[in-house]
Short mmCIF file of C-alpha atoms and ligand atoms in Angstrom, two decimals:
data_model
loop_
_atom_site.label_atom_id
_atom_site.label_comp_id
_atom_site.label_asym_id
_atom_site.label_seq_id
_atom_site.Cartn_x
_atom_site.Cartn_y
_atom_site.Cartn_z
CA UNK A 1035 0.00 0.00 0.00
CA UNK A 1036 1.03 3.58 -0.63
CA UNK A 1037 0.67 6.26 2.09
CA UNK A 1038 1.26 9.95 2.75
CA UNK A 1039 4.41 8.98 4.63
CA UNK A 1040 5.84 7.22 1.58
CA UNK A 1041 4.63 10.00 -0.76
CA UNK A 1042 6.47 12.53 1.40
CA UNK A 1043 9.63 10.43 1.31
CA UNK A 1044 9.34 10.15 -2.48
CA UNK A 1045 9.00 13.89 -2.80
CA UNK A 1046 12.20 14.37 -0.78
CA UNK A 1047 13.99 11.80 -2.94
CA UNK A 1048 12.95 13.71 -6.06
CA UNK A 1049 14.36 16.94 -4.61
CA UNK A 1050 17.58 15.12 -3.79
CA UNK A 1051 17.84 13.78 -7.37
CA UNK A 1052 17.21 17.27 -8.77
CA UNK A 1053 20.04 18.66 -6.64
CA UNK A 1054 22.29 15.80 -7.82
CA UNK A 1055 21.70 16.94 -11.42
CA UNK A 1056 18.66 15.04 -12.73
CA UNK A 1057 16.80 17.82 -14.56
CA UNK A 1058 14.46 15.91 -16.86
CA UNK A 1059 11.06 16.73 -15.35
CA UNK A 1060 9.37 13.70 -16.89
CA UNK A 1061 11.92 11.41 -15.25
CA UNK A 1062 11.46 13.17 -11.89
CA UNK A 1063 7.66 12.90 -12.23
CA UNK A 1064 7.95 9.15 -12.88
CA UNK A 1065 10.08 8.71 -9.74
CA UNK A 1066 7.55 10.76 -7.77
CA UNK A 1067 4.85 8.38 -8.95
CA UNK A 1068 6.24 4.81 -8.72
CA UNK A 1069 6.02 3.39 -5.14
CA UNK A 1070 9.60 2.01 -4.81
CA UNK A 1071 8.84 0.55 -1.35
CA UNK A 1072 6.55 -2.02 -2.97
CA UNK A 1073 9.49 -3.50 -4.92
CA UNK A 1074 11.51 -4.15 -1.77
CA UNK A 1075 11.27 -6.87 0.91
CA UNK A 1076 9.85 -5.96 4.33
CA UNK A 1077 13.18 -5.76 6.13
CA UNK A 1078 14.52 -3.04 3.84
CA UNK A 1079 11.23 -1.28 3.15
CA UNK A 1080 11.89 1.63 5.52
CA UNK A 1081 14.98 2.45 3.45
CA UNK A 1082 13.15 2.41 0.11
CA UNK A 1083 13.53 6.16 -0.45
CA UNK A 1084 17.17 6.45 0.52
CA UNK A 1085 19.37 6.95 -2.52
CA UNK A 1086 20.95 3.50 -2.25
CA UNK A 1087 20.83 0.13 -4.01
CA UNK A 1088 19.12 -2.50 -1.82
CA UNK A 1089 19.14 -6.32 -1.85
CA UNK A 1090 16.26 -8.11 -3.60
CA UNK A 1091 15.85 -11.90 -4.07
CA UNK A 1092 18.33 -14.21 -5.83
CA UNK A 1093 21.38 -12.26 -4.63
CA UNK A 1094 20.53 -9.27 -6.87
CA UNK A 1095 19.88 -5.60 -6.11
CA UNK A 1096 17.37 -2.93 -7.00
CA UNK A 1097 19.45 -0.13 -8.54
CA UNK A 1098 20.08 3.09 -6.65
CA UNK A 1099 17.41 5.72 -7.50
CA UNK A 1100 20.07 8.10 -8.85
CA UNK A 1101 21.31 5.38 -11.20
CA UNK A 1102 17.76 4.61 -12.40
CA UNK A 1103 17.13 8.32 -12.99
CA UNK A 1104 20.49 8.79 -14.73
CA UNK A 1105 20.06 5.85 -17.11
CA UNK A 1106 16.46 6.84 -17.83
CA UNK A 1107 17.51 10.41 -18.57
CA UNK A 1108 20.17 9.14 -21.01
CA UNK A 1109 17.52 7.04 -22.80
CA UNK A 1110 15.54 10.20 -23.60
CA UNK A 1111 12.26 8.26 -23.77
CA UNK A 1112 9.56 9.51 -26.11
CA UNK A 1113 5.95 8.32 -25.82
CA UNK A 1114 5.48 4.97 -27.62
CA UNK A 1115 9.24 4.29 -27.86
CA UNK A 1116 9.81 0.55 -28.10
CA UNK A 1117 12.29 -0.19 -25.32
CA UNK A 1118 14.15 -3.39 -24.46
CA UNK A 1119 15.38 -3.68 -20.87
CA UNK A 1120 17.97 -6.29 -19.90
CA UNK A 1121 17.77 -7.21 -16.20
CA UNK A 1122 14.19 -6.85 -14.94
CA UNK A 1123 15.29 -7.46 -11.34
CA UNK A 1124 12.68 -5.93 -9.04
CA UNK A 1125 10.79 -4.41 -11.99
CA UNK A 1126 11.18 -0.88 -10.61
CA UNK A 1127 13.10 0.50 -13.59
CA UNK A 1128 10.59 -1.21 -15.89
CA UNK A 1129 7.76 0.78 -14.26
CA UNK A 1130 9.66 4.06 -14.60
CA UNK A 1131 9.97 3.40 -18.35
CA UNK A 1132 6.26 2.57 -18.57
CA UNK A 1133 5.37 5.81 -16.74
CA UNK A 1134 7.24 7.68 -19.48
CA UNK A 1135 4.95 6.13 -22.09
CA UNK A 1136 7.37 3.55 -23.49
CA UNK A 1137 6.29 0.15 -24.72
CA UNK A 1138 8.61 -2.03 -22.64
CA UNK A 1139 10.03 -5.50 -23.26
CA UNK A 1140 12.03 -6.75 -20.30
CA UNK A 1141 14.27 -9.82 -19.84
CA UNK A 1142 15.41 -11.47 -16.60
CA UNK A 1143 17.70 -14.51 -16.31
CA UNK A 1144 16.75 -15.44 -12.71
CA UNK A 1145 13.52 -17.43 -12.63
CA UNK A 1146 12.74 -16.39 -9.05
CA UNK A 1147 12.77 -12.70 -9.98
CA UNK A 1148 10.85 -13.29 -13.19
CA UNK A 1149 8.13 -15.14 -11.23
CA UNK A 1150 7.84 -12.25 -8.78
CA UNK A 1151 7.49 -9.48 -11.35
CA UNK A 1152 4.91 -11.23 -13.48
CA UNK A 1153 2.53 -11.08 -10.52
CA UNK A 1154 3.63 -7.84 -8.83
CA UNK A 1155 3.68 -5.47 -11.79
CA UNK A 1156 0.20 -6.21 -13.21
CA UNK A 1157 -1.15 -5.88 -9.65
CA UNK A 1158 0.27 -2.35 -9.60
CA UNK A 1159 -1.21 -1.62 -13.03
CA UNK A 1160 2.02 -2.06 -15.03
CA UNK A 1161 1.98 -4.35 -18.05
CA UNK A 1162 5.26 -4.70 -19.90
CA UNK A 1163 6.10 -7.71 -22.05
CA UNK A 1164 7.93 -10.07 -19.61
CA UNK A 1165 10.60 -12.52 -20.77
CA UNK A 1166 12.59 -15.16 -18.91
CA UNK A 1167 15.88 -15.66 -20.75
CA UNK A 1168 19.39 -14.48 -21.47
CA UNK A 1169 19.67 -10.80 -22.23
CA UNK A 1170 22.83 -11.39 -24.28
CA UNK A 1171 20.50 -12.78 -26.97
CA UNK A 1172 18.00 -9.92 -26.80
CA UNK A 1173 14.59 -10.58 -28.35
CA UNK A 1174 15.19 -11.01 -32.09
CA UNK A 1175 11.54 -11.73 -32.89
CA UNK A 1176 10.29 -8.56 -31.15
CA UNK A 1177 12.86 -6.05 -32.42
CA UNK A 1178 14.01 -3.71 -33.72
CA UNK A 1179 13.88 -1.35 -30.71
CA UNK A 1180 14.17 2.42 -30.41
CA UNK A 1181 16.14 2.12 -27.18
CA UNK A 1182 17.90 -0.67 -25.30
CA UNK A 1183 18.87 -0.45 -21.63
CA UNK A 1184 21.18 -2.85 -19.79
CA UNK A 1185 20.80 -2.65 -16.00
CA UNK A 1186 23.65 -5.06 -15.17
CA UNK A 1187 27.40 -4.65 -15.72
CA UNK A 1188 28.13 -5.80 -19.27
CA UNK A 1189 31.71 -6.65 -20.26
CA UNK A 1190 30.99 -5.20 -23.72
CA UNK A 1191 28.00 -4.14 -25.89
CA UNK A 1192 26.52 -7.50 -27.03
CA UNK A 1193 26.39 -7.77 -30.83
CA UNK A 1194 22.87 -9.26 -30.79
CA UNK A 1195 21.59 -6.15 -28.99
CA UNK A 1196 23.34 -3.78 -31.39
CA UNK A 1197 21.69 -5.54 -34.32
CA UNK A 1198 18.23 -5.31 -32.68
CA UNK A 1199 18.48 -1.52 -32.45
CA UNK A 1200 16.79 0.76 -35.02
CA UNK A 1201 19.01 3.16 -36.99
CA UNK A 1202 19.03 6.34 -34.88
CA UNK A 1203 18.30 4.29 -31.77
CA UNK A 1204 20.44 4.17 -28.68
CA UNK A 1205 21.83 1.62 -26.27
CA UNK A 1206 22.65 2.58 -22.66
CA UNK A 1207 24.82 0.27 -20.55
CA UNK A 1208 27.40 0.23 -17.75
CA UNK A 1209 30.41 -1.35 -19.45
CA UNK A 1210 33.16 -3.18 -17.58
CA UNK A 1211 33.84 -6.48 -15.83
CA UNK A 1212 35.33 -5.03 -12.66
CA UNK A 1213 33.53 -3.70 -9.56
CA UNK A 1214 33.21 -0.30 -11.22
CA UNK A 1215 31.88 0.26 -14.73
CA UNK A 1216 31.68 3.20 -17.06
CA UNK A 1217 28.23 4.33 -18.20
CA UNK A 1218 28.24 4.39 -21.99
CA UNK A 1219 25.76 5.29 -24.71
CA UNK A 1220 26.01 3.97 -28.25
CA UNK A 1221 23.98 5.66 -30.99
CA UNK A 1222 23.34 3.55 -34.07
CA UNK A 1223 24.26 5.67 -37.09
CA UNK A 1224 23.98 2.89 -39.67
CA UNK A 1225 24.06 -0.91 -39.63
CA UNK A 1226 27.81 -0.75 -39.10
CA UNK A 1227 28.50 2.66 -37.48
CA UNK A 1228 28.00 3.43 -33.81
CA UNK A 1229 28.89 6.65 -32.03
CA UNK A 1230 29.93 6.19 -28.40
CA UNK A 1231 29.65 8.60 -25.45
CA UNK A 1232 30.80 8.15 -21.84
CA UNK A 1233 29.10 9.31 -18.66
CA UNK A 1234 31.22 8.41 -15.63
CA UNK A 1235 31.47 5.54 -13.19
CA UNK A 1236 28.78 3.35 -11.65
CA UNK A 1237 28.61 -0.02 -9.84
CA UNK A 1238 26.22 -2.77 -10.97
CA UNK A 1239 25.82 -6.52 -10.38
CA UNK A 1240 27.30 -8.47 -13.32
CA UNK A 1241 25.46 -9.36 -16.52
CA UNK A 1242 25.85 -13.17 -16.67
CA UNK A 1243 25.31 -15.57 -19.56
CA UNK A 1244 22.50 -18.15 -19.70
CA UNK A 1245 19.57 -18.33 -17.27
CA UNK A 1246 18.94 -20.01 -13.92
N1 LIG B 2468 16.50 -2.88 -13.24
C1 LIG B 2468 16.64 -3.68 -12.05
C2 LIG B 2468 18.09 -3.87 -11.73
C3 LIG B 2468 18.31 -5.23 -11.16
S1 LIG B 2468 20.00 -5.69 -10.98
C4 LIG B 2468 15.90 -3.04 -10.88
O1 LIG B 2468 15.69 -1.82 -10.91
O2 LIG B 2468 15.56 -3.73 -9.93
C5 LIG B 2468 20.35 -6.45 -12.54
C6 LIG B 2468 19.48 -7.61 -12.94
O3 LIG B 2468 20.00 -8.13 -14.17
C7 LIG B 2468 19.47 -8.79 -11.96
O4 LIG B 2468 18.15 -9.10 -11.65
C8 LIG B 2468 20.12 -9.92 -12.76
O5 LIG B 2468 19.61 -11.21 -12.46
C9 LIG B 2468 19.81 -9.52 -14.19
N2 LIG B 2468 20.70 -10.08 -15.21
C10 LIG B 2468 22.03 -10.31 -15.15
N3 LIG B 2468 22.49 -10.86 -16.30
C11 LIG B 2468 21.40 -10.96 -17.13
C12 LIG B 2468 21.21 -11.48 -18.44
N4 LIG B 2468 22.20 -11.99 -19.17
N5 LIG B 2468 19.96 -11.42 -18.96
C13 LIG B 2468 18.92 -10.93 -18.25
N6 LIG B 2468 19.04 -10.46 -16.99
C14 LIG B 2468 20.25 -10.47 -16.43
#
């Protein structure tokens, strides 16, 4: 359940993100709206609106709000954009994308997390296209996509994902196989040309191959 207490905490979080440099009002509005505490287990719920990553099931984490806002801002979502998200996790980032009017396809490799989101999100009124599988493969039969977001640390930009991007589309991912990764954006200029931009350091759980 949502409450005035949680709404107040969300409002403070939004002010904090604004001060930290998130200036896209649509992104801030989405964060103001999505009840992050409902994506988090009871023991950590009180901390839902702190700007920190928190543990979820299967040894994974829900990304830090600043990271979610930062990646979403880089994606520059337009209404009806077809977006592929790799790493559904808690489903929180998925809901932020849906609030911005995107049509979202999301992939998770951990069955336990996939099972949770397919019940939780529709209950909250969010209906992306859920997929249990390996994000390295993308979703060839559903592409091409306007935007692709990887929410786990990828050692490199997977070729399958690059090929499932529309010309003019962009791919946002933290790249690196160490504890710290560099946030990168690749813009698809043609089938063979990609322009790359860098946006500083972040820390994500690793993007792993296969599913379990
Ligand atoms: N967007 C999520 C972030 C979760 S952490 C949220 O806001 O909660 C990253 C997630 O990526 C984890 O759930 C992890 O299991 C998943 N993941 C890692 N490698 C993957 C892969 N190859 N394909 C799909 N999901 C993957």
